[in-house]
mmCIF file of C-alpha atoms in Angstrom:
data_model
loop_
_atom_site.group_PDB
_atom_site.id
_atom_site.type_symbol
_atom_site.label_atom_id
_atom_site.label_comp_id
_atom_site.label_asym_id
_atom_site.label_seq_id
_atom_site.Cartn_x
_atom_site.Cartn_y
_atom_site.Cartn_z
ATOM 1 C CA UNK J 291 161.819 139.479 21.546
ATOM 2 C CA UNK J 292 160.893 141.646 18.559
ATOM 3 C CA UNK J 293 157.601 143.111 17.945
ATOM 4 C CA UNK J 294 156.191 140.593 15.458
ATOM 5 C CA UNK J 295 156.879 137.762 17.764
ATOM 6 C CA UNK J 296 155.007 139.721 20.914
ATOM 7 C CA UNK J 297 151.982 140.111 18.232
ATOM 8 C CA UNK J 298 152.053 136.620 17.114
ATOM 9 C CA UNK J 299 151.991 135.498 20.586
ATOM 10 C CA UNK J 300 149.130 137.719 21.934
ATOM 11 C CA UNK J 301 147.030 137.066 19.107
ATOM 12 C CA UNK J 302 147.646 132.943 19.886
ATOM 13 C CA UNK J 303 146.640 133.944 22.837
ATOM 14 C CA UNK J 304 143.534 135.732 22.690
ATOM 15 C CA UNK J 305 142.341 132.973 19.929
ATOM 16 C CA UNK J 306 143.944 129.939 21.003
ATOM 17 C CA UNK J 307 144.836 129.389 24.615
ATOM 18 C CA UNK J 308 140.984 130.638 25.198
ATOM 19 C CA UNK J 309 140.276 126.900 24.254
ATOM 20 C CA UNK J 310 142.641 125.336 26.707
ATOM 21 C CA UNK J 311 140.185 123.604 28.913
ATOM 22 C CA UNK J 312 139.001 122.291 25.914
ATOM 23 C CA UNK J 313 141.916 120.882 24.593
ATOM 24 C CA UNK J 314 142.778 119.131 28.130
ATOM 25 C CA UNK J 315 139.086 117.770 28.346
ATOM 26 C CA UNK J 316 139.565 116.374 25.441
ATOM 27 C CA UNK J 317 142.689 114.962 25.620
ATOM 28 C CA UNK J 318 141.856 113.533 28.759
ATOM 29 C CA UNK J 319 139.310 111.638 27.511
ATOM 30 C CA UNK J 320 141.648 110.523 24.735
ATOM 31 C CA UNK J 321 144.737 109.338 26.713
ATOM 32 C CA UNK J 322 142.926 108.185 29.950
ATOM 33 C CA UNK J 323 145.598 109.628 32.056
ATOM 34 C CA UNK J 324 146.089 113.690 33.822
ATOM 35 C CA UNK J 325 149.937 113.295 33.011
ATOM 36 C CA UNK J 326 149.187 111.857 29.261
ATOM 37 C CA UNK J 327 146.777 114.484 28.767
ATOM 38 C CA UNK J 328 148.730 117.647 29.925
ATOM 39 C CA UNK J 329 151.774 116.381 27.654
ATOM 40 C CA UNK J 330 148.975 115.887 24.577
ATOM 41 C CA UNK J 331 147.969 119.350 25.097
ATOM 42 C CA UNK J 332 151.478 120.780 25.242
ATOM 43 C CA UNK J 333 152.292 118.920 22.324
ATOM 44 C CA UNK J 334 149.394 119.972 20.167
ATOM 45 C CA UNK J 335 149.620 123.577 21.504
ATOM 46 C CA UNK J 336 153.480 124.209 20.266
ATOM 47 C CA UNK J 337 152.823 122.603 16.550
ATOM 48 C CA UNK J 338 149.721 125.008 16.515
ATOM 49 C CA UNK J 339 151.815 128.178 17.597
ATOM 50 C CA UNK J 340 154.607 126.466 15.100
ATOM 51 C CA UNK J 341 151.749 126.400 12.414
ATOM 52 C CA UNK J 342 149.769 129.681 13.578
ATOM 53 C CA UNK J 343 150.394 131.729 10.109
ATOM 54 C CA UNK J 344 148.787 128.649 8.128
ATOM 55 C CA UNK J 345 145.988 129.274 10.419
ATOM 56 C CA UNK J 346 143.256 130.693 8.380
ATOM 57 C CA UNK J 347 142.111 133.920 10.091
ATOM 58 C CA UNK J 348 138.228 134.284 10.691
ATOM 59 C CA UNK J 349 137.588 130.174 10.675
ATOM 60 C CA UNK J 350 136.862 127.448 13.324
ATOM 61 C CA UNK J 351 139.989 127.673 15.593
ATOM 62 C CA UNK J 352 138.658 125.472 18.046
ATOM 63 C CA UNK J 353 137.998 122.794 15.717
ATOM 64 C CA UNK J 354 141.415 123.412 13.657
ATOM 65 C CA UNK J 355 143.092 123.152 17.316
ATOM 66 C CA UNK J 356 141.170 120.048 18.056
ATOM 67 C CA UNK J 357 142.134 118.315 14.661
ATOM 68 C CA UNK J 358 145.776 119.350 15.819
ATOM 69 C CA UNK J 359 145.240 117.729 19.488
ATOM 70 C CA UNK J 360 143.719 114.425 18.215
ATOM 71 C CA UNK J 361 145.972 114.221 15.040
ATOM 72 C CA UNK J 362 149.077 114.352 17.240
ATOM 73 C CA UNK J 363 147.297 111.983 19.922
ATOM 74 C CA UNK J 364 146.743 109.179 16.884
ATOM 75 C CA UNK J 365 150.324 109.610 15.637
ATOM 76 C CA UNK J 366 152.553 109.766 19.512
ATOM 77 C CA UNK J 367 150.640 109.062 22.463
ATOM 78 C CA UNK J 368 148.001 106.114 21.019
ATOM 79 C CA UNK J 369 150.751 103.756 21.187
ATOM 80 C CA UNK J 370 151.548 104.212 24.791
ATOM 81 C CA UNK J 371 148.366 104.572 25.792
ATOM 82 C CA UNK J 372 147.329 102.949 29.888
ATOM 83 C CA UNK J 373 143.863 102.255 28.260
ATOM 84 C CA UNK J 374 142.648 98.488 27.597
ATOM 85 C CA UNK J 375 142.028 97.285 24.422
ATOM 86 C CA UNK J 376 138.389 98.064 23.969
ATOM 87 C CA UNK J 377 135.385 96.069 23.356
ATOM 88 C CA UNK J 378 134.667 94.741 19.683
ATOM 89 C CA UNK J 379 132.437 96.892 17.651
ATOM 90 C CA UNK J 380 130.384 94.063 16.723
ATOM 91 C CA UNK J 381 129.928 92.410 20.341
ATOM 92 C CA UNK J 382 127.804 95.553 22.635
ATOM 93 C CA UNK J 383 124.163 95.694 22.131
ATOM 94 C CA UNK J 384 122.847 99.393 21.279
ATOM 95 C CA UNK J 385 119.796 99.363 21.932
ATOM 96 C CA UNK J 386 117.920 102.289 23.988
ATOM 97 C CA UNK J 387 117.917 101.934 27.512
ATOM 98 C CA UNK J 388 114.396 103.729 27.257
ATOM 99 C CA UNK J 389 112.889 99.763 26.594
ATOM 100 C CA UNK J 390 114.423 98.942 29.916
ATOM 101 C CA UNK J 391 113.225 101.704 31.876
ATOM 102 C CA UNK J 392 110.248 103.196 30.623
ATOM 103 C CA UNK J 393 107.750 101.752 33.291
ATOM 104 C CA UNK J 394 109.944 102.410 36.060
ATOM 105 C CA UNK J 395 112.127 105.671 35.606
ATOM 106 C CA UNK J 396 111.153 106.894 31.902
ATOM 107 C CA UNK J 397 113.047 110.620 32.851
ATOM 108 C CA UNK J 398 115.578 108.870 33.557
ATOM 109 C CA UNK J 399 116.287 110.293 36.952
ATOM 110 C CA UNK J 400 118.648 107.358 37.550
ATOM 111 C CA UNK J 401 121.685 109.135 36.010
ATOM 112 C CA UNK J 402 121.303 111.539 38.768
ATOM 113 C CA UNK J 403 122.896 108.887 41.225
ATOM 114 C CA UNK J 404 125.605 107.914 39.189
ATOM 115 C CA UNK J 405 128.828 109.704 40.013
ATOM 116 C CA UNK J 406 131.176 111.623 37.832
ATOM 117 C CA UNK J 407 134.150 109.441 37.856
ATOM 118 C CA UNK J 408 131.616 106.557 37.071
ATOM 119 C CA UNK J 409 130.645 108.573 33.815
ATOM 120 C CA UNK J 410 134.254 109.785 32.709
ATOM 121 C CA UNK J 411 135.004 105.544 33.445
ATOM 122 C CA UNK J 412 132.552 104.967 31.122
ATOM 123 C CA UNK J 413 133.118 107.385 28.606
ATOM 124 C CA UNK J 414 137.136 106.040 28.492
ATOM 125 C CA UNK J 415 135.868 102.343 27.989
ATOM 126 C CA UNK J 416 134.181 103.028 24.781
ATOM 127 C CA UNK J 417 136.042 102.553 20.932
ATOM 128 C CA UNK J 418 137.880 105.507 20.459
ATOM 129 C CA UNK J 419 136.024 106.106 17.291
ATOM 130 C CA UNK J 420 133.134 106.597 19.045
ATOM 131 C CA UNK J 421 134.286 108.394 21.932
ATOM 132 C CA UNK J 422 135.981 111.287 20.619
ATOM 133 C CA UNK J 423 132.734 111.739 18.851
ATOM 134 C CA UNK J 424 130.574 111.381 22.027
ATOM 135 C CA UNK J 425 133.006 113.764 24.137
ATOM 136 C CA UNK J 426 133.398 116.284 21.097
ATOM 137 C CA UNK J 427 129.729 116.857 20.684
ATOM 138 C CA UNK J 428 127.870 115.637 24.137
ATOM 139 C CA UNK J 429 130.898 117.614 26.389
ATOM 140 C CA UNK J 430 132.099 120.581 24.700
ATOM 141 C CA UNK J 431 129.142 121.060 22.084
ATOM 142 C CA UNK J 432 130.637 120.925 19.078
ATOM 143 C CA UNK J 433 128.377 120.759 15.844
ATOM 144 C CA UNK J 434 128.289 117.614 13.274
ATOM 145 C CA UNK J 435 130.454 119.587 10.939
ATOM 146 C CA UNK J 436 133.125 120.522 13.401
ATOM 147 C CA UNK J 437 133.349 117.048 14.385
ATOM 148 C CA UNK J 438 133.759 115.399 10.997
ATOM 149 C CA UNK J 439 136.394 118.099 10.222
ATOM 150 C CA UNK J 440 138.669 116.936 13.757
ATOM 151 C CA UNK J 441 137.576 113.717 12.785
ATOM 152 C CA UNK J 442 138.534 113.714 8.860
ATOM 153 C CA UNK J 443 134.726 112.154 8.445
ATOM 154 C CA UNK J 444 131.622 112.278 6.716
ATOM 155 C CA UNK J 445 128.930 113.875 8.520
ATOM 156 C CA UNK J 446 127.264 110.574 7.928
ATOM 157 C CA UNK J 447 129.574 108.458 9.747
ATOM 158 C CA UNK J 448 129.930 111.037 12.303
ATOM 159 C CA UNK J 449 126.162 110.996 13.171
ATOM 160 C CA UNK J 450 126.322 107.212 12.593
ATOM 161 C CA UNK J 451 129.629 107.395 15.620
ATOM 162 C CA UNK J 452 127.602 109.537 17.823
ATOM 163 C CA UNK J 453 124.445 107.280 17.295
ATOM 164 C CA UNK J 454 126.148 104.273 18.477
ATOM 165 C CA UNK J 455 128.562 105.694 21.104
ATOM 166 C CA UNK J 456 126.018 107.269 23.205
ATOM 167 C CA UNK J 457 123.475 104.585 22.954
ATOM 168 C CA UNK J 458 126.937 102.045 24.298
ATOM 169 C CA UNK J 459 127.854 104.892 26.923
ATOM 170 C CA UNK J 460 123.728 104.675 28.059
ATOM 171 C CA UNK J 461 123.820 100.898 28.002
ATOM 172 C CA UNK J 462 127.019 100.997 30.059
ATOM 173 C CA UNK J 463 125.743 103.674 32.821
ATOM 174 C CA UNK J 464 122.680 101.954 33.416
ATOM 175 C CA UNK J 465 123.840 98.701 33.827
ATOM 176 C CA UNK J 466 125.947 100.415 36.691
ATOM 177 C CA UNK J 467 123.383 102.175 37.878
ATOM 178 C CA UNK J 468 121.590 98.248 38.376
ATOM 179 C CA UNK J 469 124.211 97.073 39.764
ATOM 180 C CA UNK J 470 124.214 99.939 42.474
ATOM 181 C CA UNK J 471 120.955 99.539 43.368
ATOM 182 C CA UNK J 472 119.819 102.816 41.643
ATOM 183 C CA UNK J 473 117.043 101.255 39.266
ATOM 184 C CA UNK J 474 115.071 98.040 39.222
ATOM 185 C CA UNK J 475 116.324 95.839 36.084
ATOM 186 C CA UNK E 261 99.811 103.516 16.052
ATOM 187 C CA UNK E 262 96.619 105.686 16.298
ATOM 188 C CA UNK E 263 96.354 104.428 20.057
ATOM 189 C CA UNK E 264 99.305 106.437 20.810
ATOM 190 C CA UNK E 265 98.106 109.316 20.200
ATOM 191 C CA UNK E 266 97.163 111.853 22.937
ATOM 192 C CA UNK E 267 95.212 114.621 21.761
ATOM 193 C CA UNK E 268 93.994 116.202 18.787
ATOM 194 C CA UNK E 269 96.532 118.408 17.129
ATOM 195 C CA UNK E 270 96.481 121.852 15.485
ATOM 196 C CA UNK E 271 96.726 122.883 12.135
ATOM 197 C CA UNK E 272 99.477 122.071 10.300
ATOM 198 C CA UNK E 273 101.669 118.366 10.039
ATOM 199 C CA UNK E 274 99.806 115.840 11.259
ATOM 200 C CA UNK E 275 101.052 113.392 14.276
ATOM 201 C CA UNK E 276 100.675 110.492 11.557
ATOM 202 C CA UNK E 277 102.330 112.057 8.478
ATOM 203 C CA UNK E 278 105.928 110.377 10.126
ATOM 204 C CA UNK E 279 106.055 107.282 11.825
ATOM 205 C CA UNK E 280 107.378 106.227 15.458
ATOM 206 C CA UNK E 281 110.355 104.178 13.620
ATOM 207 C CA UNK E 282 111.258 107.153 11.481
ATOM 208 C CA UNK E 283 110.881 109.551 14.180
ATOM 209 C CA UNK E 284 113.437 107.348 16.633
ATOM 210 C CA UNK E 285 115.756 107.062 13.678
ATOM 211 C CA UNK E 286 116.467 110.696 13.601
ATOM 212 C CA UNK E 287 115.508 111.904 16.958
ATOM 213 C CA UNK E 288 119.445 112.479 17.945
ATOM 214 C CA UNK E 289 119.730 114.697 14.777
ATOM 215 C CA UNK E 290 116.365 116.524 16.117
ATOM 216 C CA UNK E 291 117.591 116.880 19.606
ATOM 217 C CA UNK E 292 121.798 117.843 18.634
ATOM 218 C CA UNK E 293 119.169 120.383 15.728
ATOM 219 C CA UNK E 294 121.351 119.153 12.847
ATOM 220 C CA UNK E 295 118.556 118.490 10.718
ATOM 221 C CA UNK E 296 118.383 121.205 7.638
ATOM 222 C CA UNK E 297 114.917 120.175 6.379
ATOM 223 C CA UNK E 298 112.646 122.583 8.212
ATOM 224 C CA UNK E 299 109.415 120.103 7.008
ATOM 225 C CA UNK E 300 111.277 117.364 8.629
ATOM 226 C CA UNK E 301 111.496 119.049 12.046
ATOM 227 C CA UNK E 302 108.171 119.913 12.067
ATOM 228 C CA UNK E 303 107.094 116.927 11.318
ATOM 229 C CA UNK E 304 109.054 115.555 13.847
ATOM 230 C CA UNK E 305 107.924 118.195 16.535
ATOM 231 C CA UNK E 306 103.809 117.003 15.643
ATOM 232 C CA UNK E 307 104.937 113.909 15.923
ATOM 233 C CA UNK E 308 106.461 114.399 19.577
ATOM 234 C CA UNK E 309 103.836 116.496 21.006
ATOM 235 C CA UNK E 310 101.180 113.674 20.259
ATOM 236 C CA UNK E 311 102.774 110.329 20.689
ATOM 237 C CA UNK E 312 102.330 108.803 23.833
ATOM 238 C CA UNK E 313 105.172 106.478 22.948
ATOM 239 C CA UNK E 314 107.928 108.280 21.175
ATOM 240 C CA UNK E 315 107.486 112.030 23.712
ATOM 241 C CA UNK E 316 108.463 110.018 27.087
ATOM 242 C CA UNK E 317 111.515 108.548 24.539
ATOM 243 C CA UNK E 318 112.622 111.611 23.447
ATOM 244 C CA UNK E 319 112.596 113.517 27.475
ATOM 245 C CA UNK E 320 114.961 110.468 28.250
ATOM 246 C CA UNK E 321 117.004 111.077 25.598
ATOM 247 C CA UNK E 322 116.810 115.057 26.062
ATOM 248 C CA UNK E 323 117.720 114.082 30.191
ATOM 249 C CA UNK E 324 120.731 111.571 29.266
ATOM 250 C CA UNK E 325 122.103 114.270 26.699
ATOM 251 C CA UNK E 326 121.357 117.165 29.287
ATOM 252 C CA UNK E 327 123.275 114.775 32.390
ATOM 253 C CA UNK E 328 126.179 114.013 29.819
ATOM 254 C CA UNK E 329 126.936 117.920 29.207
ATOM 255 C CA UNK E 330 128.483 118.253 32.874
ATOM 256 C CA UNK E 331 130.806 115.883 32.980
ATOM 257 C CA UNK E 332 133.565 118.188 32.186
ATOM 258 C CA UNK E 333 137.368 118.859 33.815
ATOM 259 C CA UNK E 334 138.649 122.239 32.889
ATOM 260 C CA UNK E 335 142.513 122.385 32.051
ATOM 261 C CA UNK E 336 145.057 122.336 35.652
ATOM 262 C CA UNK E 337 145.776 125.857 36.430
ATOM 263 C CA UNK E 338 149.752 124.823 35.942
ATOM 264 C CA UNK E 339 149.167 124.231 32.568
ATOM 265 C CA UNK E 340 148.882 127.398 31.446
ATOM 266 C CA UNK E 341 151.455 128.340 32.503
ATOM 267 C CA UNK E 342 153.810 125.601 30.947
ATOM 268 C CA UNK E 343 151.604 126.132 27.480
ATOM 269 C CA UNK E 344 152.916 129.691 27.797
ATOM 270 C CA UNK E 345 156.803 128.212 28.890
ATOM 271 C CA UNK E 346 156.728 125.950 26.220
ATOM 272 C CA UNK E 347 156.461 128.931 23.724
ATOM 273 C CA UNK E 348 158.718 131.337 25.195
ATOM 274 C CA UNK E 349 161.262 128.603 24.876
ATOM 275 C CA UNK E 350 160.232 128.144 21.411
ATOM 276 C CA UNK E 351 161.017 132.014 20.458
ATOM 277 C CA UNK E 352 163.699 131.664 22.393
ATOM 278 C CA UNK E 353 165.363 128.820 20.410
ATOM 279 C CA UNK E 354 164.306 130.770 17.108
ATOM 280 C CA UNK E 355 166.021 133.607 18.143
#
């Protein structure tokens, strides 16, 4: 292997595999599925070492990987997705859960009882639109900005997204967290 | 809306100068501290520290954000390693 391919390589490596567990967070959330996601990843990774010297040097590579990773996940894996169809936008209530429980838990220590695989369940049942947005800024901290450029989105809609995903993904966890017994309805 | 309020506040924005609806509309941005008007925030912030209604909001909010941030798998330690396979092979093919 000749010198320029060694550089190109370490360089990927020192700015792009340091984002691998975000990548495979992500794309787990997208596809649903371990296998799915650690194909997405692999996927996504090789067409962003194909791509690397379009990369512009200095700016967001996390985000420019991530609009790879999701990009690639609309376009090959959507289709054979194991997820369900998911709820009409127009048919879950968003309102704040904070109505529901203000007089009995307002800190909401509830969500304390509620088990990861419960919240990574609900996270995977809501729209795609709004769950990349809810996993992209409420998982791996990315800013309004970064998400509208993975997303190709206003920041508007983006905040809009995030608005309505996480008050869904509340609605959803506390209902569970009734139905366990956790909090009085 | 004056009942809600808790205390008398320092100088500077007053509790009342934004109200509860406003304040709920763009607590998220507050929170995520995407908003770019610096009057805004502080605005909001009077408006938090006096409220008796929107402050207990806003620590639930704060507590379901906080409770969502560790819900997070890091990448198989195998997958590195094929990442890394995948573009050897690709250098390879180039060759």
């Amino acid at each position: 292997m000749d010198q320029d391919s060694q550089d190109k390589q370490r360089e990927f490596n020192d700015e792009a595999l340091v984002h691998l567990d975000t990548l495979y967070n992500v794309a787990l959330r997208l596809t649903g599925d371990a296998a799915d996601a650690e194909d997405l990843v692999q996927e996504a990774v090789l067409k962003a070492y194909r791509a690397w010297d379009r990369y512009e040097r200095g700016t967001n590579c996390r985000a420019w990987l991530l609009t790879i990773l999701r990009n690639t996940f609309i376009n090959e894996f959507r289709k054979r997705s194991k997820r369900p169809d998911p709820v009409s936008f127009e048919t879950v209530e968003e309102l704040t859960v904070f109505e529901n429980v203000q007089d009995v838990d307002p800190e909401g220590s509830f969500f304390r009882h509620i088990v990861d695989d419960e919240v990574r369940r609900a996270i995977d049942e809501l729209p795609e639109e709004f769950r990349t947005a809810v996993v992209l800024s409420d998982v791996e901290g990315l800013s309004y900005a970064e998400i509208a450029q993975v997303m190709g989105l206003p920041v508007g809609t983006v905040k809009s997204r995030l608005f309505r995903g996480r008050r869904r993904l509340q609605r959803r966890l506390y209902e569970y967290a009734v139905e366990m017994g956790y909090i009085r309805p | 809306m004056r009942l809600f309020w808790k205390r008398k506040g320092p100088a500077g924005p007053r509790p009342q100068d934004i109200d509860c609806g406003q304040v709920m509309q763009r607590l998220y941005e507050y929170i995520d501290g995407e908003l770019d008007d610096p009057d805004l925030v502080a605005r909001i912030r009077a408006h938090l520290e006096l409220c008796q209604r929107c402050y207990p909001h806003y620590g639930f909010e704060r507590a379901f954000l906080r409770f969502l941030a560790e819900v997070r798998d890091g990448a198989p330690p195998n997958l590195r390693r094929r990442v890394f396979q995948r573009i050897l092979e690709e250098e390879t093919r180039k060759g």
